[in-house]
Amino acid sequence: MLGRLNHVAIAVPDMAAASTIYRNMLGARLTDPQALPEHGVTVVFIDVGNTKIELLEPLGADSPIAAFLVKNPAGGMHHVCYEVPDILAARDRLKDQGARILGDGEPKIGAHGKPVLFLHPKDFNGTLIELEQE
Ligand code: CO
């Protein structure tokens, strides 16, 4: 079921400052910031060849990463995203085994225009997992 690692997401309190660090200190090439109001975040992607890094900055009053940044004011690793060949089949298999799907359990369209779901971190060793349709 589990496919390749699509990205590792890092929550940042200040996208401009984080982008400068990645661009200037690490020599990374960054995409332009993309606002995703339905997800409550602004994202920037960094292609590192075998996967991507996703920088996440809160967008709007009830951003899902706001509480994370209160606990981790300097930012921190927020989630990992794995590709799956069939997101509905993956969801049903996980639910059958007792895993909790966040939100209403229905896939939303993510930053790459593909359906995504998030799995409860308490069911996965404290790691928030995003699944993205291949
Ligand atoms: Co993500």
mmCIF file of C-alpha atoms and ligand atoms in Angstrom:
data_model
loop_
_atom_site.group_PDB
_atom_site.id
_atom_site.type_symbol
_atom_site.label_atom_id
_atom_site.label_comp_id
_atom_site.label_asym_id
_atom_site.label_seq_id
_atom_site.Cartn_x
_atom_site.Cartn_y
_atom_site.Cartn_z
ATOM 1 C CA MET A 1 0.000 0.000 0.000
ATOM 2 C CA LEU A 2 2.698 2.466 1.015
ATOM 3 C CA GLY A 3 4.512 4.102 -1.879
ATOM 4 C CA ARG A 4 7.320 6.622 -2.076
ATOM 5 C CA LEU A 5 7.944 9.474 0.343
ATOM 6 C CA ASN A 6 6.344 12.469 -1.394
ATOM 7 C CA HIS A 7 7.498 15.103 1.097
ATOM 8 C CA VAL A 8 8.515 15.963 4.629
ATOM 9 C CA ALA A 9 6.694 19.030 5.970
ATOM 10 C CA ILE A 10 8.259 21.578 8.303
ATOM 11 C CA ALA A 11 6.095 24.163 10.068
ATOM 12 C CA VAL A 12 7.709 27.610 10.126
ATOM 13 C CA PRO A 13 6.628 30.769 11.968
ATOM 14 C CA ASP A 14 7.911 33.100 9.217
ATOM 15 C CA MET A 15 7.968 31.898 5.600
ATOM 16 C CA ALA A 16 10.156 34.751 4.358
ATOM 17 C CA ALA A 17 12.794 34.044 7.003
ATOM 18 C CA ALA A 18 12.628 30.272 6.445
ATOM 19 C CA SER A 19 12.898 30.728 2.669
ATOM 20 C CA THR A 20 15.999 32.880 3.104
ATOM 21 C CA ILE A 21 17.633 30.216 5.261
ATOM 22 C CA TYR A 22 16.940 27.457 2.735
ATOM 23 C CA ARG A 23 17.878 29.586 -0.282
ATOM 24 C CA ASN A 24 20.977 31.301 1.071
ATOM 25 C CA MET A 25 22.411 28.966 3.704
ATOM 26 C CA LEU A 26 21.438 25.645 2.136
ATOM 27 C CA GLY A 27 21.493 26.679 -1.525
ATOM 28 C CA ALA A 28 18.016 25.263 -2.194
ATOM 29 C CA ARG A 29 15.689 26.137 -5.070
ATOM 30 C CA LEU A 30 12.237 27.065 -3.793
ATOM 31 C CA THR A 31 8.846 27.329 -5.437
ATOM 32 C CA ASP A 32 6.873 30.552 -5.046
ATOM 33 C CA PRO A 33 4.626 30.605 -1.952
ATOM 34 C CA GLN A 34 1.202 29.099 -2.621
ATOM 35 C CA ALA A 35 -1.747 30.030 -0.382
ATOM 36 C CA LEU A 36 -4.080 27.118 0.408
ATOM 37 C CA PRO A 37 -6.952 28.765 2.325
ATOM 38 C CA GLU A 38 -8.945 25.522 2.550
ATOM 39 C CA HIS A 39 -5.985 23.942 4.407
ATOM 40 C CA GLY A 40 -5.146 27.067 6.455
ATOM 41 C CA VAL A 41 -1.534 27.199 5.267
ATOM 42 C CA THR A 42 0.823 28.820 2.808
ATOM 43 C CA VAL A 43 3.280 26.327 1.293
ATOM 44 C CA VAL A 44 6.672 26.486 -0.393
ATOM 45 C CA PHE A 45 8.207 23.341 -1.895
ATOM 46 C CA ILE A 46 11.885 22.493 -2.175
ATOM 47 C CA ASP A 47 12.800 19.695 -4.567
ATOM 48 C CA VAL A 48 15.723 17.729 -3.161
ATOM 49 C CA GLY A 49 15.796 15.105 -5.899
ATOM 50 C CA ASN A 50 14.542 11.987 -4.143
ATOM 51 C CA THR A 51 11.726 13.808 -2.309
ATOM 52 C CA LYS A 52 10.521 17.289 -1.430
ATOM 53 C CA ILE A 53 10.553 19.481 1.655
ATOM 54 C CA GLU A 54 7.319 21.376 2.259
ATOM 55 C CA LEU A 55 7.567 24.556 4.318
ATOM 56 C CA LEU A 56 4.241 25.411 6.003
ATOM 57 C CA GLU A 57 3.273 28.800 7.389
ATOM 58 C CA PRO A 58 -0.080 29.420 9.115
ATOM 59 C CA LEU A 59 -2.732 31.156 7.001
ATOM 60 C CA GLY A 60 -5.869 32.571 8.582
ATOM 61 C CA ALA A 61 -7.220 32.590 12.123
ATOM 62 C CA ASP A 62 -7.825 28.844 12.626
ATOM 63 C CA SER A 63 -4.831 27.344 10.869
ATOM 64 C CA PRO A 64 -4.274 23.669 11.773
ATOM 65 C CA ILE A 65 -0.581 24.410 12.388
ATOM 66 C CA ALA A 66 -1.136 27.370 14.763
ATOM 67 C CA ALA A 67 -1.250 25.153 17.880
ATOM 68 C CA PHE A 68 1.855 23.275 16.696
ATOM 69 C CA LEU A 69 3.760 26.563 16.446
ATOM 70 C CA VAL A 70 2.643 27.603 19.939
ATOM 71 C CA LYS A 71 4.270 24.385 21.217
ATOM 72 C CA ASN A 72 7.227 24.707 18.819
ATOM 73 C CA PRO A 73 7.790 28.459 18.388
ATOM 74 C CA ALA A 74 10.924 28.037 16.283
ATOM 75 C CA GLY A 75 9.078 25.634 13.949
ATOM 76 C CA GLY A 76 9.624 21.898 13.568
ATOM 77 C CA MET A 77 8.925 18.737 11.627
ATOM 78 C CA HIS A 78 5.153 18.564 11.171
ATOM 79 C CA HIS A 79 4.292 15.549 8.991
ATOM 80 C CA VAL A 80 5.527 13.065 6.422
ATOM 81 C CA CYS A 81 3.587 12.371 3.217
ATOM 82 C CA TYR A 82 3.532 8.947 1.564
ATOM 83 C CA GLU A 83 2.035 8.194 -1.826
ATOM 84 C CA VAL A 84 -0.577 5.458 -2.143
ATOM 85 C CA PRO A 85 -1.965 4.004 -5.379
ATOM 86 C CA ASP A 86 -5.614 4.191 -4.236
ATOM 87 C CA ILE A 87 -6.428 6.623 -1.420
ATOM 88 C CA LEU A 88 -9.949 5.316 -0.763
ATOM 89 C CA ALA A 89 -8.743 1.715 -0.580
ATOM 90 C CA ALA A 90 -5.937 2.838 1.760
ATOM 91 C CA ARG A 91 -8.409 4.713 3.977
ATOM 92 C CA ASP A 92 -10.788 1.764 4.203
ATOM 93 C CA ARG A 93 -7.965 -0.643 5.009
ATOM 94 C CA LEU A 94 -6.693 1.685 7.767
ATOM 95 C CA LYS A 95 -10.165 2.220 9.238
ATOM 96 C CA ASP A 96 -10.750 -1.548 9.292
ATOM 97 C CA GLN A 97 -7.613 -1.822 11.440
ATOM 98 C CA GLY A 98 -8.762 0.883 13.859
ATOM 99 C CA ALA A 99 -6.662 3.802 12.634
ATOM 100 C CA ARG A 100 -8.224 7.238 12.963
ATOM 101 C CA ILE A 101 -8.549 9.472 9.898
ATOM 102 C CA LEU A 102 -8.523 13.202 10.704
ATOM 103 C CA GLY A 103 -11.398 15.487 9.704
ATOM 104 C CA ASP A 104 -14.499 13.998 8.110
ATOM 105 C CA GLY A 105 -12.571 11.049 6.670
ATOM 106 C CA GLU A 106 -13.044 12.197 3.092
ATOM 107 C CA PRO A 107 -9.996 13.105 0.972
ATOM 108 C CA LYS A 108 -9.363 16.797 0.294
ATOM 109 C CA ILE A 109 -7.427 18.181 -2.661
ATOM 110 C CA GLY A 110 -3.873 18.930 -1.511
ATOM 111 C CA ALA A 111 -1.093 21.228 -2.687
ATOM 112 C CA HIS A 112 -0.354 19.075 -5.759
ATOM 113 C CA GLY A 113 -3.963 18.942 -6.959
ATOM 114 C CA LYS A 114 -4.318 15.331 -5.752
ATOM 115 C CA PRO A 115 -6.536 13.880 -2.996
ATOM 116 C CA VAL A 116 -4.947 13.705 0.468
ATOM 117 C CA LEU A 117 -5.868 12.389 3.924
ATOM 118 C CA PHE A 118 -4.232 12.791 7.332
ATOM 119 C CA LEU A 119 -3.876 9.988 9.905
ATOM 120 C CA HIS A 120 -3.963 10.528 13.651
ATOM 121 C CA PRO A 121 -0.407 10.792 15.048
ATOM 122 C CA LYS A 122 -1.334 8.800 18.179
ATOM 123 C CA ASP A 123 -1.894 5.760 15.960
ATOM 124 C CA PHE A 124 1.523 6.125 14.256
ATOM 125 C CA ASN A 125 4.201 6.569 16.900
ATOM 126 C CA GLY A 126 3.573 10.272 17.355
ATOM 127 C CA THR A 127 3.997 11.099 13.662
ATOM 128 C CA LEU A 128 1.325 12.888 11.657
ATOM 129 C CA ILE A 129 1.046 11.022 8.336
ATOM 130 C CA GLU A 130 -0.400 12.458 5.137
ATOM 131 C CA LEU A 131 -1.403 10.068 2.367
ATOM 132 C CA GLU A 132 -1.517 11.361 -1.193
ATOM 133 C CA GLN A 133 -3.020 9.633 -4.189
ATOM 134 C CA GLU A 134 -0.218 8.721 -6.650
HETATM 135 CO CO CO B 1 1.945 17.835 3.222
#
